[in-house]
XYZ file of C-alpha atoms in Angstrom:
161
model
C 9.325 -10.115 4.778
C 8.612 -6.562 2.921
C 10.440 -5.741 0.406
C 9.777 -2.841 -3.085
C 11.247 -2.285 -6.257
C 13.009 0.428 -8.086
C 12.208 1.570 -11.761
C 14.372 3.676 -13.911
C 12.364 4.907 -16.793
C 13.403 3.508 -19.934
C 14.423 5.799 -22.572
C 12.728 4.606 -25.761
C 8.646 3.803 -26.161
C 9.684 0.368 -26.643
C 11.234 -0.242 -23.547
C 8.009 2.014 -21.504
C 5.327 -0.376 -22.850
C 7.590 -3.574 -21.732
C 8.666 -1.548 -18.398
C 4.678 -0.709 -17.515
C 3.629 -4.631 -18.712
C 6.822 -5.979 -16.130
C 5.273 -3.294 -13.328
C 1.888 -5.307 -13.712
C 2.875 -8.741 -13.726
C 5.696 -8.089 -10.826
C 3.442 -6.069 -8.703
C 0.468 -9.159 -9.300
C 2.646 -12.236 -8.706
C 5.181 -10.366 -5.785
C 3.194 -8.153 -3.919
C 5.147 -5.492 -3.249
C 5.113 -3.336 -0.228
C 5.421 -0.201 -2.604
C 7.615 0.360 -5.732
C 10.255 3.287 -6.266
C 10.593 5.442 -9.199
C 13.959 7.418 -10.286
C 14.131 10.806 -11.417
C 17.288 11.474 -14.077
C 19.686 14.113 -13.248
C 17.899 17.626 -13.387
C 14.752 16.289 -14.758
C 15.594 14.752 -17.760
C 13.196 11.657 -17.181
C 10.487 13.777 -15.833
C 7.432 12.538 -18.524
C 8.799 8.733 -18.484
C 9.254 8.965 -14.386
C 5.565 10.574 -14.238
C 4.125 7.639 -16.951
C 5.852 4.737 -14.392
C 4.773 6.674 -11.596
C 1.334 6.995 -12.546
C 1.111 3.488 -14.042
C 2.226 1.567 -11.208
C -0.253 3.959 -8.801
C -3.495 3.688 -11.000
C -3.303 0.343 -12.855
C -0.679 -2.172 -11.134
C -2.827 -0.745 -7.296
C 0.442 -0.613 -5.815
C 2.008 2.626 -3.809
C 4.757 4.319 -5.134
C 7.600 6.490 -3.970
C 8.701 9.162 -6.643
C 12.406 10.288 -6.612
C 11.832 13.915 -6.948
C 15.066 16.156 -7.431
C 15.485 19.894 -7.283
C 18.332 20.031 -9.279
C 17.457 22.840 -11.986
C 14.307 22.662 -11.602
C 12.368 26.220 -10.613
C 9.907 26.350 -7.607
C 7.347 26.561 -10.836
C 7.942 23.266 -12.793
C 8.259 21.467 -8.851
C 5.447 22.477 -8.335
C 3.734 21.174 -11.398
C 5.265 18.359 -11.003
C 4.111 17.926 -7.418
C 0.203 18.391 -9.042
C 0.906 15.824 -11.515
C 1.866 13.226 -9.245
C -0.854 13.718 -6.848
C -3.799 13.885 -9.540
C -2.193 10.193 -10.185
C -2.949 9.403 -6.342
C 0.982 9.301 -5.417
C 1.639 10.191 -1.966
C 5.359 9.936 -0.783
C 8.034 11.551 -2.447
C 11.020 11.010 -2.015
C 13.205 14.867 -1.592
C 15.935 14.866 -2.955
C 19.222 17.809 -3.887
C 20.093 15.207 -7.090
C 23.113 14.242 -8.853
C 25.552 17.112 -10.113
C 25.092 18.494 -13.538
C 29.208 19.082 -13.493
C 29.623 14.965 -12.470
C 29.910 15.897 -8.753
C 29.097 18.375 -5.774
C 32.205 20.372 -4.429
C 31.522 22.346 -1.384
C 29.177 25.367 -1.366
C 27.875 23.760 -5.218
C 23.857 24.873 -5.166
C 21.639 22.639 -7.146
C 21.523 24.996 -10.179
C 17.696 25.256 -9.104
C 15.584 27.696 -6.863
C 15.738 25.317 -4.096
C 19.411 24.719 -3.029
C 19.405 21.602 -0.862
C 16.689 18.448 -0.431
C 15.409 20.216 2.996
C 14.423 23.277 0.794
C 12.742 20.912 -1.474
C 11.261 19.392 1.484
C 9.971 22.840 2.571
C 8.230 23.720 -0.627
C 6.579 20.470 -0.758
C 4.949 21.234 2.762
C 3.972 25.050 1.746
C 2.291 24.040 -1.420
C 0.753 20.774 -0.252
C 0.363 20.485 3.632
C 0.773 17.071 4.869
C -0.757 15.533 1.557
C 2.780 14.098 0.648
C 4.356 11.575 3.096
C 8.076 12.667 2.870
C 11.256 10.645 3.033
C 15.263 11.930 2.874
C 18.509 10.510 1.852
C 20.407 10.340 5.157
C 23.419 10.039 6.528
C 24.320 8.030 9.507
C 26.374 10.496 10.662
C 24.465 13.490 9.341
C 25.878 15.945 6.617
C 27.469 18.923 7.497
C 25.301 21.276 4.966
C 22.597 20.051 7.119
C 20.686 21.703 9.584
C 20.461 19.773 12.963
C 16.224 19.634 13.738
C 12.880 18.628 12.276
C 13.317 19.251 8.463
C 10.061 18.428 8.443
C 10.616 15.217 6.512
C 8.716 12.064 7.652
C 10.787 9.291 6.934
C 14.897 9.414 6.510
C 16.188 6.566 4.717
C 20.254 5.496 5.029
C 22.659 2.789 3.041
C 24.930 1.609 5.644
């Protein structure tokens, strides 16, 4: 069996020191296959997901996915955060459009960002980094209408059925 964890980065100092400490005893004890790290609607955990990110890569020797969301975020700050995560020696990021900053998408809603939808997330990813960054998607089993049919040039698509 193979099986990973998810993290959502604590909000207080407190809670980050006994987060990172859980990350290193889990990750020892359970072996992991690789551990998962959230990203809070339109960045708002970016320094907390980066520390757990980082932490688990480094120090707990165990891969990570980072959640990375281009909701509000500028091609700029994406792609700082996209150097940030790979001087910590992550390698699969996970592209995604993110949650609503108005509760939920209606129709023809853009993500408030330079890069409208996850596929345009997943296309600056590949521009600025090559094939560096494994890449997975949020699918859907019966695809999404706002999405183009054809390689989005994502590697992995994952699905909750």
């Amino acid at each position: 069996w193979y099986y990973s964890f998810e993290y959502f980065p604590p909000k207080t100092e407190a809670g980050l020191d006994n987060l990172l400490t859980r990350i290193d005893r889990m990750s020892r004890r359970l072996d992991p296959l690789f551990v998962s790290v959230t990203w809070g609607a339109c960045g708002s955990t970016l320094s907390r997901t980066l520390a757990v990110a980082s932490h688990a890569q480094r120090f707990a020797c165990v891969d990570v996915l980072l959640h990375l969301s281009c909701t509000g975020l500028s091609r700029e700050r994406i792609a700082q955060v996209l150097n940030m995560a790979k001087s910590s020696g992550i390698r699969n990021i996970l592209a995604l459009r993110g949650d609503s900053p108005h509760g939920t998408w209606k129709e023809g809603d853009v993500s408030g960002g330079e890069c409208d939808r996850a596929i345009d997330l997943v296309k600056l990813i590949r521009q600025l980094h090559g094939d560096y960054f494994s890449i997975g998607v949020a699918g859907h089993p019966e695809g999404h209408a706002s999405s183009p049919k054809g390689d989005s040039g994502r590697d992995v698509e994952m699905q909750h059925l």
